[in-house]
Coordinates of C-alpha atoms in Angstrom, one line a residue:
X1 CA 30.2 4.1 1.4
X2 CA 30.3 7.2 -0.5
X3 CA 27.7 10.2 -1.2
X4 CA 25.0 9.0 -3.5
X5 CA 25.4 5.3 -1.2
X6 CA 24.8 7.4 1.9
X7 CA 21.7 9.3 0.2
X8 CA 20.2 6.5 -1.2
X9 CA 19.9 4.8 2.1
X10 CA 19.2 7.6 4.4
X11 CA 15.9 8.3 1.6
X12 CA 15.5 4.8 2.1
X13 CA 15.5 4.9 6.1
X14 CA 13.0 8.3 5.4
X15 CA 10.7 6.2 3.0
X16 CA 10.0 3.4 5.6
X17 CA 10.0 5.4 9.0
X18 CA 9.1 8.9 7.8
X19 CA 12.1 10.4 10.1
X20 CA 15.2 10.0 11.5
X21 CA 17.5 11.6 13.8
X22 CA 21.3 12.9 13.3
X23 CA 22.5 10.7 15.8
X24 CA 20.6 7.2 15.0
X25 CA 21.2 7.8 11.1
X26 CA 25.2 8.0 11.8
X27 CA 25.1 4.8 13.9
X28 CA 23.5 3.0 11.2
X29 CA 26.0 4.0 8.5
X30 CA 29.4 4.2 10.5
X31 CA 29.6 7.6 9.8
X32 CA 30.0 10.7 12.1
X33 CA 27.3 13.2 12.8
X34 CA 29.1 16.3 11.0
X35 CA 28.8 13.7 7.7
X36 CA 24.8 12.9 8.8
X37 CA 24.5 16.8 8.8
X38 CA 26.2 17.5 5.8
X39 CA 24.3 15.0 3.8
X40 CA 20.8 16.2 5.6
X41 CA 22.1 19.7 3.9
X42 CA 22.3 18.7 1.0
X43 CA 19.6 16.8 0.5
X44 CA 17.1 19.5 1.8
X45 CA 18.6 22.0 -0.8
X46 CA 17.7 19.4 -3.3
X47 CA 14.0 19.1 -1.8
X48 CA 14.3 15.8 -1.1
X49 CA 13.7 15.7 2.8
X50 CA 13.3 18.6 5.5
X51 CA 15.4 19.1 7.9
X52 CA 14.1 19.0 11.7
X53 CA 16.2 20.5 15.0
X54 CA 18.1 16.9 15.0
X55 CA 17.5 15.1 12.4
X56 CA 15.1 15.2 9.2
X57 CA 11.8 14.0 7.8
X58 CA 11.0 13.0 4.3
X59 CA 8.5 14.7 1.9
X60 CA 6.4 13.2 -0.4
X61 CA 8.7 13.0 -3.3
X62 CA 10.6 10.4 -1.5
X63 CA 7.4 8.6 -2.4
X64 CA 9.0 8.7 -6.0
X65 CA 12.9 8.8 -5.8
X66 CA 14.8 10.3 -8.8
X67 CA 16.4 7.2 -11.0
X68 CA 19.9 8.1 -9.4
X69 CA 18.9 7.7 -5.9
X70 CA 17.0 4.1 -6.8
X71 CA 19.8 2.1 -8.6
X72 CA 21.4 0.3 -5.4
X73 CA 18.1 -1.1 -4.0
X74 CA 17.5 -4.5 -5.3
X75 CA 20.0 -4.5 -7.8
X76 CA 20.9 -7.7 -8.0
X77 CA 17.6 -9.1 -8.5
X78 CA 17.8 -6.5 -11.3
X79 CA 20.4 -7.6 -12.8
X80 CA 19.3 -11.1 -13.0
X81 CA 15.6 -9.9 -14.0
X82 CA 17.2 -8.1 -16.8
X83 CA 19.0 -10.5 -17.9
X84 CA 16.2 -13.0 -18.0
X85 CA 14.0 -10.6 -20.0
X86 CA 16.4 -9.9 -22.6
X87 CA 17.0 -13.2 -23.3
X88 CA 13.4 -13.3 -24.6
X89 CA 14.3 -10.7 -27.7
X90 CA 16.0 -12.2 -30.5
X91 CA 17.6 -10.4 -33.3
X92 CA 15.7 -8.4 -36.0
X93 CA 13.3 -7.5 -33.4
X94 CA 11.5 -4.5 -32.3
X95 CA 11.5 -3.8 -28.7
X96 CA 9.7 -0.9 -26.7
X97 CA 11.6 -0.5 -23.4
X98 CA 10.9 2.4 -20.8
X99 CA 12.5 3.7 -18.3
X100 CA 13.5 2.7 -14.4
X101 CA 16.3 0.9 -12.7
X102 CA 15.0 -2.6 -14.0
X103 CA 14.6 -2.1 -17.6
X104 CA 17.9 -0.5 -17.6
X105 CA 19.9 -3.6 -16.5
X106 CA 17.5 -5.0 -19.8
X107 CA 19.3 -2.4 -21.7
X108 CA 22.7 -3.4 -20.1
X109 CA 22.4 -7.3 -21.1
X110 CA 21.0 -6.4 -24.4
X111 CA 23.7 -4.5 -25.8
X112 CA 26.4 -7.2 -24.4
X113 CA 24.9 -9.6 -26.8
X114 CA 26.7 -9.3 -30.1
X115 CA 24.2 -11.5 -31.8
X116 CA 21.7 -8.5 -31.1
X117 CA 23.7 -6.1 -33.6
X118 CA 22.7 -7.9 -36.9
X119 CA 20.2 -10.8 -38.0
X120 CA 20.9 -13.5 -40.3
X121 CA 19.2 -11.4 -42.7
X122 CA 21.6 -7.9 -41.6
X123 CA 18.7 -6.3 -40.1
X124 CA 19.3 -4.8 -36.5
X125 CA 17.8 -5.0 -33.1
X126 CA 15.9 -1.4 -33.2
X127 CA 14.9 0.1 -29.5
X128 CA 12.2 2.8 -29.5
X129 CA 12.2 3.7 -26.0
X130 CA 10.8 7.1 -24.2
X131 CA 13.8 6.9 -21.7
X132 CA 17.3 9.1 -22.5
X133 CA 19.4 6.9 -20.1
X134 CA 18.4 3.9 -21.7
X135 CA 19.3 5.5 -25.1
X136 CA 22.4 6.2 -23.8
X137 CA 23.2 2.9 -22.5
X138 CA 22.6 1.2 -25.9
X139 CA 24.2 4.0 -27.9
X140 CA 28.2 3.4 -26.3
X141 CA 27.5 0.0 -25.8
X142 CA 26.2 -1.0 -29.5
X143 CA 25.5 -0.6 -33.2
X144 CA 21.0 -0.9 -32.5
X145 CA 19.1 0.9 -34.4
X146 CA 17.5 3.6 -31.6
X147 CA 14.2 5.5 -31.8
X148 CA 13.8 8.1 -28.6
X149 CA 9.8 9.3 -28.8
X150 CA 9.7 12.5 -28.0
X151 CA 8.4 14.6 -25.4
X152 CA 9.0 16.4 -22.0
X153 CA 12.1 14.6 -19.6
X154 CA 10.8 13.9 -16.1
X155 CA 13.9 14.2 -14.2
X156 CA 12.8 11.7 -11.5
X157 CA 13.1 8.9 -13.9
X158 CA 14.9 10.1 -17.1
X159 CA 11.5 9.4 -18.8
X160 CA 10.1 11.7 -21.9
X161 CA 6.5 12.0 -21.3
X162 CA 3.6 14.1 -23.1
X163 CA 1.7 14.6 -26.5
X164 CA 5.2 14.8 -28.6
X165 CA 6.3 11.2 -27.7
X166 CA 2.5 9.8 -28.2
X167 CA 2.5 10.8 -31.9
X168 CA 5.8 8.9 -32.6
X169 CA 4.6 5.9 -30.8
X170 CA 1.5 6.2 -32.5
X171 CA 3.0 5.7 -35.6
X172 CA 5.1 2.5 -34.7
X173 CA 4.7 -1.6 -34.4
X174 CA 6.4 -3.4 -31.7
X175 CA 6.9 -6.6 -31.7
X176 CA 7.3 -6.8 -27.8
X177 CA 7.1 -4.1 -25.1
X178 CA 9.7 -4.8 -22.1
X179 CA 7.5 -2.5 -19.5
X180 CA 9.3 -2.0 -15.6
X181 CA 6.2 -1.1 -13.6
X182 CA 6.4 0.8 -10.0
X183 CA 3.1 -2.2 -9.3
X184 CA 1.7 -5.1 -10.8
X185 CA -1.6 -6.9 -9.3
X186 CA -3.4 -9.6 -10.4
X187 CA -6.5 -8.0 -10.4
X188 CA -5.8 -3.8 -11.2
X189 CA -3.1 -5.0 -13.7
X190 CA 0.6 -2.8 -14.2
X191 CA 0.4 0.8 -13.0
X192 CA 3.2 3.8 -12.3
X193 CA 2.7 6.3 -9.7
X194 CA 3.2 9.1 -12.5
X195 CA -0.2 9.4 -14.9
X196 CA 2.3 10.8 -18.3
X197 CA 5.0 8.0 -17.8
X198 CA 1.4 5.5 -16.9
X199 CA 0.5 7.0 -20.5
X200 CA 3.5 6.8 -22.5
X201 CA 3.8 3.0 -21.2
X202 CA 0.3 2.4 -22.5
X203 CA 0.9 3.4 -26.1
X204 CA 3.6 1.1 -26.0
X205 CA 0.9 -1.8 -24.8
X206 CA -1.1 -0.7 -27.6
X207 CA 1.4 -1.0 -30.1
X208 CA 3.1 -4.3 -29.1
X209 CA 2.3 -7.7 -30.3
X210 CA 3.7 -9.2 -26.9
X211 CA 3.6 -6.9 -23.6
X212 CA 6.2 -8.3 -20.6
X213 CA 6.2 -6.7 -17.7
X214 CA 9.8 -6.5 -15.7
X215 CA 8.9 -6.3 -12.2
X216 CA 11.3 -7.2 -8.7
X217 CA 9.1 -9.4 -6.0
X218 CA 8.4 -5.8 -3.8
X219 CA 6.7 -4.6 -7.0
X220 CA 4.2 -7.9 -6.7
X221 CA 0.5 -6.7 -5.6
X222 CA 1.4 -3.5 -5.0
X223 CA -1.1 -0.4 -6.1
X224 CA 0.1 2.7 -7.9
X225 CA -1.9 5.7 -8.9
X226 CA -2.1 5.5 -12.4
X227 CA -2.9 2.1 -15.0
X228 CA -1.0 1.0 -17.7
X229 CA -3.0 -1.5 -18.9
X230 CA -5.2 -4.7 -17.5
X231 CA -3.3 -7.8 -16.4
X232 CA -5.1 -9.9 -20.0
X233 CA -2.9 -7.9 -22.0
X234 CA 0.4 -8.9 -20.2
X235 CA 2.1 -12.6 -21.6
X236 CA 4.7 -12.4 -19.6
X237 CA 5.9 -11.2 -15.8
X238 CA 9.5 -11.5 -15.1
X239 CA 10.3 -11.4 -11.7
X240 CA 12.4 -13.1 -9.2
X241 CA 13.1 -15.6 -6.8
X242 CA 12.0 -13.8 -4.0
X243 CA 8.3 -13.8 -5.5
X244 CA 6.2 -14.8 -3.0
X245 CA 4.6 -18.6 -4.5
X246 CA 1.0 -17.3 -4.0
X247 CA 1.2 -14.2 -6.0
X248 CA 3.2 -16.2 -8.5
X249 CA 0.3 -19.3 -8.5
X250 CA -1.9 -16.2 -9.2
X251 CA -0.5 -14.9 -12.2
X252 CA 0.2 -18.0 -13.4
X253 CA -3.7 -18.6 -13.0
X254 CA -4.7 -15.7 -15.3
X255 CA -2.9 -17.2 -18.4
X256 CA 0.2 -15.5 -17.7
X257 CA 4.1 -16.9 -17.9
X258 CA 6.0 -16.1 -14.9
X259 CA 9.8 -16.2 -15.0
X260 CA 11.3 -16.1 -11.8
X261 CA 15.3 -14.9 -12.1

């Protein structure tokens, strides 16, 4: 396991138990104690946890990991979420995408399908995305047309956020928004724990014919701080298998088409 694998699960192990000592933390990644402390090091310099005599205990901002720490937890539902949801786009579109670990594996299986470059007609897939990683990922990986909004980055999520982006979005039509959420819930509708990324996602509702929301079964029902928009403007929830069927049935009561990955 190497560094950013031991980080992202001792943050994990913080998240869920709120501390942890030097010695249970190295039993539960084979690693020695001198490694544990090292790493507990670290990650206090970096603000992410505090270190206690023994061990460490995790501040809020482990509420909110930054992107890098985030990308091994579910990932293969991810993958096969993203996947899914970019087989809904077809070519010639216009497709708002944001930022997160889930709607970059979209990015990722969208640029790996050649058909995507060029229509029939030789018009492109164009991207307008707020997020600079997803930007990037499309940029090496293909000839789409890419239009970054503006804005302040949040480094947390790789995310520009603020008045700058809103006027370019303002100014836009999607034809479908491809949304990951940090909760979806049949009755409060998609929300993100941060109010500018909550906002920036919203202007992309606005502006999009069709609004599908990318979401992994631990986002299902969950509550975050700040709403994106109600669950009657959402036509589609990807998810995946590991839904559970009663929050599915629920969706799929409200009008909306699950896909389950």
């Amino acid at each position: 396991m190497d560094r950013y694998a031991r980080w992202n699960t001792l943050l994990e192990l913080l998240t869920d138990s709120g501390r942890i000592t030097v010695e249970d933390a190295a039993a539960r990644l084979d690693v020695s104690q001198a490694t544990i402390r090292r790493d507990f090091d670290q990650l206090a310099q970096q603000q992410m946890i505090t270190r206690t005599r023994g061990g460490a205990v995790a501040n809020g901002v482990s509420y909110d990991l930054p992107l890098r720490y985030k990308t091994a937890k579910h990932s293969a539902e991810k993958q096969r979420i993203g996947t899914a949801a970019a087989s809904l786009v077809a070519p010639g579109m216009v497709v708002g995408l944001n930022g997160g670990t889930t709607t970059t594996e979209v990015a990722r299986a969208l640029a790996v399908r050649p058909d995507l470059n060029t229509s029939a007609d030789g018009a492109q897939l164009t991207v307008v995305t707020n997020a600079l990683n997803i930007a990037n990922e499309l940029l090496v990986r293909s000839r789409m047309k890419i239009v970054v909004a503006g804005g302040v980055v949040r480094p947390q999520s790789f995310e520009l956020v603020g008045p700058l982006g809103g006027a370019l979005l303002r100014e836009v039509t999607l034809d479908v928004a491809l949304l990951g959420v940090d909760a979806i819930d049949p009755q409060l509708g998609a929300a993100a724990h941060h109010e500018g990324e909550a906002s920036m996602n919203a202007l992309m509702v606005a502006r999009a014919k069709r609004v599908v929301i990318i979401a992994d079964s631990s986002k299902l029902g969950g509550h975050a701080f700040a709403r994106i928009c109600p669950i009657e403007r959402v036509e589609t929830l990807v998810t995946d298998s590991g839904a559970d069927p009663a929050t599915v049935a629920a969706f799929r009561e409200l009008g909306l088409t699950v896909i389950t990955a």
